[in-house]
Tab-separated table of C-alpha atoms in Angstrom:
chain	number	residue	atom	x	y	z
A	1	UNK	CA	99.532	92.414	126.225
A	2	UNK	CA	100.111	96.150	125.627
A	3	UNK	CA	99.051	97.012	122.066
A	4	UNK	CA	102.284	98.960	121.561
A	5	UNK	CA	104.193	95.708	122.115
A	6	UNK	CA	102.107	94.069	119.398
A	7	UNK	CA	102.916	96.970	117.072
A	8	UNK	CA	106.649	96.501	117.717
A	9	UNK	CA	106.558	92.736	117.179
A	10	UNK	CA	104.436	93.120	114.048
A	11	UNK	CA	106.910	95.657	112.687
A	12	UNK	CA	109.764	93.243	113.382
A	13	UNK	CA	107.984	90.359	111.657
A	14	UNK	CA	107.359	92.323	108.463
A	15	UNK	CA	110.845	93.818	108.245
A	16	UNK	CA	112.615	90.600	109.257
A	17	UNK	CA	110.853	88.607	106.570
A	18	UNK	CA	111.604	91.243	103.924
A	19	UNK	CA	115.405	91.087	104.346
A	20	UNK	CA	116.075	87.595	102.920
A	21	UNK	CA	113.327	88.131	100.328
A	22	UNK	CA	115.055	91.339	99.209
A	23	UNK	CA	118.246	89.298	98.740
A	24	UNK	CA	116.441	87.304	96.036
A	25	UNK	CA	116.055	90.556	94.089
A	26	UNK	CA	119.663	91.766	94.384
A	27	UNK	CA	120.632	89.749	91.318
A	28	UNK	CA	117.939	91.405	89.170
A	29	UNK	CA	118.745	95.082	89.742
A	30	UNK	CA	121.464	97.365	91.152
A	31	UNK	CA	121.374	97.863	94.954
A	32	UNK	CA	120.604	101.604	94.790
A	33	UNK	CA	117.649	100.989	92.462
A	34	UNK	CA	116.381	98.160	94.662
A	35	UNK	CA	116.548	100.369	97.766
A	36	UNK	CA	114.752	103.160	95.912
A	37	UNK	CA	111.951	100.941	94.632
A	38	UNK	CA	111.404	99.313	98.023
A	39	UNK	CA	110.912	102.698	99.656
A	40	UNK	CA	108.943	104.027	96.703
A	41	UNK	CA	106.508	101.123	97.028
A	42	UNK	CA	106.215	101.967	100.701
A	43	UNK	CA	105.625	105.667	100.117
A	44	UNK	CA	103.128	105.342	97.262
A	45	UNK	CA	101.102	102.662	99.024
A	46	UNK	CA	100.908	104.517	102.338
A	47	UNK	CA	100.141	107.858	100.681
A	48	UNK	CA	97.249	106.252	98.815
A	49	UNK	CA	96.013	104.722	102.080
A	50	UNK	CA	96.163	108.124	103.790
A	51	UNK	CA	94.275	109.847	100.957
A	52	UNK	CA	91.561	107.191	101.085
A	53	UNK	CA	91.355	107.438	104.884
A	54	UNK	CA	91.099	111.248	104.917
A	55	UNK	CA	88.981	111.644	101.779
A	56	UNK	CA	91.729	113.647	100.049
A	57	UNK	CA	95.028	115.364	100.821
A	58	UNK	CA	95.090	117.027	104.233
A	59	UNK	CA	97.879	118.936	106.034
A	60	UNK	CA	99.892	116.639	108.319
A	61	UNK	CA	99.683	119.023	111.267
A	62	UNK	CA	103.402	118.683	111.983
A	63	UNK	CA	104.807	121.508	114.113
A	64	UNK	CA	107.559	123.646	112.560
A	65	UNK	CA	110.115	122.422	115.076
A	66	UNK	CA	109.403	118.771	114.204
A	67	UNK	CA	110.329	119.030	110.514
A	68	UNK	CA	114.146	118.957	111.074
A	69	UNK	CA	113.780	115.729	113.105
A	70	UNK	CA	111.680	114.147	110.350
A	71	UNK	CA	113.984	115.226	107.522
A	72	UNK	CA	116.993	113.911	109.442
A	73	UNK	CA	115.201	110.591	109.934
A	74	UNK	CA	114.442	110.422	106.212
A	75	UNK	CA	118.087	111.088	105.301
A	76	UNK	CA	119.556	108.452	107.612
A	77	UNK	CA	116.799	105.842	107.582
A	78	UNK	CA	115.334	106.308	104.131
A	79	UNK	CA	118.319	107.204	101.923
A	80	UNK	CA	121.612	106.132	103.500
A	81	UNK	CA	120.490	103.037	105.441
A	82	UNK	CA	118.695	101.122	102.658
A	83	UNK	CA	121.492	101.742	100.139
A	84	UNK	CA	124.093	100.457	102.592
A	85	UNK	CA	121.958	97.373	103.307
A	86	UNK	CA	121.335	96.569	99.627
A	87	UNK	CA	125.066	96.819	98.819
A	88	UNK	CA	125.826	94.709	101.890
A	89	UNK	CA	123.331	91.998	100.854
A	90	UNK	CA	125.164	91.526	97.557
A	91	UNK	CA	128.104	89.908	99.364
A	92	UNK	CA	126.487	88.676	102.592
A	93	UNK	CA	124.410	85.526	103.119
A	94	UNK	CA	120.736	86.004	104.005
A	95	UNK	CA	121.016	84.510	107.487
A	96	UNK	CA	124.260	86.383	108.238
A	97	UNK	CA	122.651	89.666	107.226
A	98	UNK	CA	119.713	88.882	109.504
A	99	UNK	CA	122.172	88.258	112.332
A	100	UNK	CA	123.977	91.537	111.773
A	101	UNK	CA	120.701	93.444	111.986
A	102	UNK	CA	120.915	92.909	115.758
A	103	UNK	CA	123.321	95.848	115.760
A	104	UNK	CA	120.403	98.169	115.061
A	105	UNK	CA	118.776	97.399	118.422
A	106	UNK	CA	122.034	97.806	120.335
A	107	UNK	CA	122.912	101.093	118.634
A	108	UNK	CA	119.327	102.365	118.943
A	109	UNK	CA	119.307	101.698	122.684
A	110	UNK	CA	122.792	103.149	123.159
A	111	UNK	CA	121.812	106.424	121.464
A	112	UNK	CA	118.491	106.548	123.361
A	113	UNK	CA	120.174	106.007	126.732
A	114	UNK	CA	123.345	108.046	126.247
A	115	UNK	CA	122.181	110.909	124.016
A	116	UNK	CA	118.453	111.286	124.734
A	117	UNK	CA	118.651	110.086	128.382
A	118	UNK	CA	115.785	107.582	128.070
A	119	UNK	CA	115.227	105.455	131.176
A	120	UNK	CA	116.287	101.789	131.235
A	121	UNK	CA	116.235	99.509	134.275
A	122	UNK	CA	118.110	96.236	134.856
A	123	UNK	CA	115.292	94.078	133.479
A	124	UNK	CA	115.229	95.968	130.190
A	125	UNK	CA	119.012	95.732	129.815
A	126	UNK	CA	118.986	91.985	130.567
A	127	UNK	CA	116.169	91.472	128.077
A	128	UNK	CA	118.106	93.359	125.426
A	129	UNK	CA	121.217	91.250	126.111
A	130	UNK	CA	119.207	88.024	125.844
A	131	UNK	CA	117.709	89.049	122.498
A	132	UNK	CA	121.101	90.101	121.120
A	133	UNK	CA	122.656	86.853	122.410
A	134	UNK	CA	120.002	85.007	120.433
A	135	UNK	CA	121.100	86.885	117.335
A	136	UNK	CA	124.728	85.965	117.985
A	137	UNK	CA	123.687	82.315	118.253
A	138	UNK	CA	122.289	82.551	114.724
A	139	UNK	CA	125.853	83.024	113.466
A	140	UNK	CA	126.561	79.370	114.201
A	141	UNK	CA	124.074	78.158	111.632
A	142	UNK	CA	125.743	79.898	108.692
A	143	UNK	CA	128.564	77.374	108.613
A	144	UNK	CA	131.802	77.531	106.638
A	145	UNK	CA	129.979	77.646	103.313
A	146	UNK	CA	128.418	81.064	103.870
A	147	UNK	CA	129.431	83.476	101.140
A	148	UNK	CA	130.367	86.802	102.741
A	149	UNK	CA	133.153	89.273	102.032
A	150	UNK	CA	134.574	91.594	104.665
A	151	UNK	CA	132.876	94.624	103.122
A	152	UNK	CA	129.388	93.085	103.139
A	153	UNK	CA	129.019	92.865	106.933
A	154	UNK	CA	130.568	96.342	107.326
A	155	UNK	CA	127.918	97.817	105.049
A	156	UNK	CA	125.103	95.979	106.850
A	157	UNK	CA	126.506	97.351	110.133
A	158	UNK	CA	126.572	100.865	108.648
A	159	UNK	CA	122.922	100.448	107.664
A	160	UNK	CA	122.159	99.523	111.275
A	161	UNK	CA	123.847	102.689	112.530
A	162	UNK	CA	121.840	104.798	110.071
A	163	UNK	CA	118.602	103.188	111.244
A	164	UNK	CA	119.565	103.632	114.894
A	165	UNK	CA	119.912	107.382	114.285
A	166	UNK	CA	116.653	107.295	112.311
A	167	UNK	CA	114.800	105.543	115.160
A	168	UNK	CA	115.840	108.140	117.713
A	169	UNK	CA	114.982	111.051	115.427
A	170	UNK	CA	111.609	109.513	114.540
A	171	UNK	CA	110.839	109.253	118.268
A	172	UNK	CA	110.732	113.059	118.290
A	173	UNK	CA	107.773	113.095	115.879
A	174	UNK	CA	106.084	109.823	116.886
A	175	UNK	CA	102.990	111.606	118.263
A	176	UNK	CA	102.138	112.764	114.733
A	177	UNK	CA	100.239	110.813	112.062
A	178	UNK	CA	102.128	107.522	111.568
A	179	UNK	CA	100.804	107.100	108.016
A	180	UNK	CA	102.140	110.526	107.061
A	181	UNK	CA	105.542	109.970	108.683
A	182	UNK	CA	106.085	106.591	107.017
A	183	UNK	CA	104.544	107.694	103.718
A	184	UNK	CA	106.583	110.887	103.274
A	185	UNK	CA	109.755	109.011	104.191
A	186	UNK	CA	109.010	106.436	101.501
A	187	UNK	CA	108.147	108.983	98.806
A	188	UNK	CA	111.225	111.188	99.388
A	189	UNK	CA	113.745	108.404	100.011
A	190	UNK	CA	112.371	106.239	97.225
A	191	UNK	CA	112.372	109.065	94.696
A	192	UNK	CA	115.920	110.171	95.565
A	193	UNK	CA	117.418	106.686	95.329
A	194	UNK	CA	115.451	105.691	92.219
A	195	UNK	CA	116.414	108.855	90.316
A	196	UNK	CA	120.026	108.440	91.464
A	197	UNK	CA	120.093	104.840	90.246
A	198	UNK	CA	118.617	105.728	86.844
A	199	UNK	CA	121.136	108.551	86.554
A	200	UNK	CA	123.882	105.946	87.130
A	201	UNK	CA	122.565	103.939	84.185
A	202	UNK	CA	120.185	101.512	85.876
A	203	UNK	CA	117.078	100.364	84.019
A	204	UNK	CA	113.718	99.705	85.607
A	205	UNK	CA	112.970	95.952	85.811
A	206	UNK	CA	110.195	94.208	83.948
A	207	UNK	CA	106.671	94.741	85.273
A	208	UNK	CA	106.423	91.445	87.251
A	209	UNK	CA	109.675	92.116	89.150
A	210	UNK	CA	108.811	95.816	89.561
A	211	UNK	CA	105.413	94.966	91.032
A	212	UNK	CA	106.924	92.384	93.386
A	213	UNK	CA	109.536	94.883	94.584
A	214	UNK	CA	106.976	97.634	95.225
A	215	UNK	CA	104.707	95.240	97.144
A	216	UNK	CA	107.632	93.962	99.219
A	217	UNK	CA	108.555	97.558	100.018
A	218	UNK	CA	104.990	98.372	101.097
A	219	UNK	CA	104.918	95.434	103.509
A	220	UNK	CA	108.514	95.244	104.768
A	221	UNK	CA	109.250	98.973	104.876
A	222	UNK	CA	105.927	100.835	104.780
A	223	UNK	CA	103.481	98.988	107.018
A	224	UNK	CA	106.415	97.893	109.181
A	225	UNK	CA	107.402	101.541	109.707
A	226	UNK	CA	103.823	102.596	110.524
A	227	UNK	CA	103.722	99.927	113.248
A	228	UNK	CA	107.179	100.990	114.451
A	229	UNK	CA	106.092	104.629	114.836
A	230	UNK	CA	103.014	103.546	116.783
A	231	UNK	CA	105.247	101.443	119.034
A	232	UNK	CA	107.630	104.377	119.568
A	233	UNK	CA	104.668	106.457	120.663
A	234	UNK	CA	103.746	103.969	123.387
A	235	UNK	CA	107.053	102.349	124.422
A	236	UNK	CA	109.895	104.771	123.776
A	237	UNK	CA	112.932	104.119	121.590
A	238	UNK	CA	114.991	101.552	123.511
A	239	UNK	CA	112.083	99.198	124.311
A	240	UNK	CA	110.700	99.422	120.787
A	241	UNK	CA	114.176	98.688	119.450
A	242	UNK	CA	114.474	95.678	121.729
A	243	UNK	CA	111.222	94.136	120.513
A	244	UNK	CA	112.149	95.029	116.937
A	245	UNK	CA	115.433	93.144	117.338
A	246	UNK	CA	113.491	89.883	117.069
A	247	UNK	CA	113.467	90.689	113.328
A	248	UNK	CA	116.800	88.870	112.731
A	249	UNK	CA	115.347	85.618	114.062
A	250	UNK	CA	112.310	86.008	111.807
A	251	UNK	CA	114.572	86.871	108.892
A	252	UNK	CA	116.792	83.874	109.562
A	253	UNK	CA	113.740	81.603	109.728
A	254	UNK	CA	112.543	82.904	106.354
A	255	UNK	CA	116.065	82.506	104.937
A	256	UNK	CA	116.081	78.871	106.029
A	257	UNK	CA	112.866	78.318	104.095
A	258	UNK	CA	113.711	80.398	101.024
A	259	UNK	CA	117.291	79.166	100.618
A	260	UNK	CA	116.552	75.600	101.784
A	261	UNK	CA	119.082	75.755	104.625
A	262	UNK	CA	118.756	73.241	107.466
A	263	UNK	CA	117.937	74.175	111.046
A	264	UNK	CA	120.548	73.594	113.721
A	265	UNK	CA	120.634	73.528	117.531
A	266	UNK	CA	121.926	77.115	117.385
A	267	UNK	CA	118.739	78.207	115.629
A	268	UNK	CA	116.557	76.860	118.460
A	269	UNK	CA	118.937	78.273	121.077
A	270	UNK	CA	118.447	81.666	119.434
A	271	UNK	CA	114.667	81.210	119.612
A	272	UNK	CA	114.864	80.415	123.353
A	273	UNK	CA	117.120	83.390	124.125
A	274	UNK	CA	114.962	85.813	122.170
A	275	UNK	CA	111.860	84.410	123.828
A	276	UNK	CA	113.476	84.996	127.225
A	277	UNK	CA	114.341	88.571	126.288
A	278	UNK	CA	110.818	89.339	125.097
A	279	UNK	CA	109.399	87.794	128.297
A	280	UNK	CA	111.657	89.983	130.458
A	281	UNK	CA	110.333	93.041	128.654
A	282	UNK	CA	106.707	91.947	128.747
A	283	UNK	CA	106.857	91.432	132.524
A	284	UNK	CA	108.492	94.806	133.231
A	285	UNK	CA	106.719	97.025	135.760
A	286	UNK	CA	108.084	100.560	136.034
A	287	UNK	CA	106.216	102.793	138.526
A	288	UNK	CA	107.187	105.799	140.626
A	289	UNK	CA	105.950	109.259	141.451
A	290	UNK	CA	106.708	111.567	138.542
A	291	UNK	CA	105.970	115.108	137.432
A	292	UNK	CA	104.333	115.938	134.115
A	293	UNK	CA	105.503	119.291	132.838
A	294	UNK	CA	103.071	121.431	130.822
A	295	UNK	CA	102.928	119.877	127.341
A	296	UNK	CA	101.104	120.845	124.158
A	297	UNK	CA	100.901	118.436	121.218
A	298	UNK	CA	98.549	116.717	118.764
A	299	UNK	CA	97.776	113.012	118.546
A	300	UNK	CA	94.881	110.546	118.622
A	301	UNK	CA	93.671	110.019	122.196
A	302	UNK	CA	90.727	109.256	124.439
A	303	UNK	CA	89.957	111.001	127.711
A	304	UNK	CA	92.026	108.902	130.118
A	305	UNK	CA	93.936	110.001	133.226
A	306	UNK	CA	96.323	112.080	131.094
A	307	UNK	CA	93.661	113.679	128.880
A	308	UNK	CA	91.103	115.589	130.902
A	309	UNK	CA	90.468	118.728	128.883
A	310	UNK	CA	87.532	120.694	127.494
A	311	UNK	CA	86.663	121.058	123.809
A	312	UNK	CA	85.788	124.162	121.865
A	313	UNK	CA	83.289	122.180	119.808
A	314	UNK	CA	80.650	119.663	120.848
A	315	UNK	CA	81.921	116.135	121.489
A	316	UNK	CA	80.064	113.159	122.969
A	317	UNK	CA	83.037	112.073	125.091
A	318	UNK	CA	83.531	108.614	123.559
A	319	UNK	CA	86.145	107.084	121.266
A	320	UNK	CA	89.505	108.282	119.978
A	321	UNK	CA	89.861	111.701	118.403
A	322	UNK	CA	92.758	113.942	117.410
A	323	UNK	CA	93.344	117.653	117.993
A	324	UNK	CA	95.865	120.019	119.556
A	325	UNK	CA	95.568	119.887	123.340
A	326	UNK	CA	97.501	121.046	126.390
A	327	UNK	CA	98.483	118.880	129.352
A	328	UNK	CA	98.613	120.832	132.628
A	329	UNK	CA	101.337	120.143	135.146
A	330	UNK	CA	100.501	117.010	137.143
A	331	UNK	CA	102.258	114.832	139.725
A	332	UNK	CA	101.134	111.232	140.261
A	333	UNK	CA	102.338	107.632	140.401
A	334	UNK	CA	101.397	104.665	138.182
A	335	UNK	CA	103.090	102.002	135.993
A	336	UNK	CA	104.256	103.531	132.726
A	337	UNK	CA	106.621	103.266	129.754
A	338	UNK	CA	108.734	106.155	128.378
A	339	UNK	CA	105.922	106.965	125.960
A	340	UNK	CA	105.029	110.393	124.551
A	341	UNK	CA	103.656	111.450	127.948
A	342	UNK	CA	106.429	110.021	130.147
A	343	UNK	CA	109.764	111.286	128.870
A	344	UNK	CA	110.938	112.559	132.210
A	345	UNK	CA	114.346	112.185	133.794
A	346	UNK	CA	114.999	109.724	136.613
């Protein structure tokens, strides 16, 4: 299995599980504060990991033209999206919220295909439809007793739109250091929302709840986002979003355990449909003759068919390494995804 697929599924598992768990915390603190602390836990944890990895603070190496994409992603995905979700969770059941998160994949793919002209063939579209149909099937399990107001689902849907914009903007910087991208998003978004919440009169929770919230943010938002960025780098936006849309099923499964709900035939139907969708994506083979334009960027790589360049300094030729490098124009044919080296038109 392609490692980028594993990154996408791992990201979905962490985020999906965090949604119903975050609902347990909505009664202990205001939604804006909860959103801020979740992202703050993500940012602080990932920044510490990056400092330990690099032996201190090092420049991220982000090109000047990439900063607007990153800041836009932080605004939509780190500030607006989490606040909308936390307010939505107040009046939406855990399993219903997990269902509504399917909108993120649909909106992500729609923006990728219509705005950024990313390629999608029939198999990918059918796989996406199967996964989304599985999410719709989850609605049946909520039953008439589910406590949701009209505004709750609207706010969860708004969060999905914010994250769809975020996903497509993050794709523009996905070749850069994933730890930096996820960490800076967490620090900025978490600080903004936490300060805003305190300014509105919110009080920080007791240490046990604060620690739990920060740890949940590191796992469900931080590490999940690092894996998502790595998946974007290798799969493109629409395919990563499709794999990530298995998160609602994972979230619903956790909600069934946490809130002691009973499984239903609809739950297993959803599992089968999502499994079908993932299988359609896993068995995709997209190959044709294509032209690589001259491209200069920086990312970790080994010297494969797309990386045959000389080095200014001595290098033994083995393993992954990272530096600025230029890809010459090349025309060839092989199976590929719309990754950072294959974002050509069709």
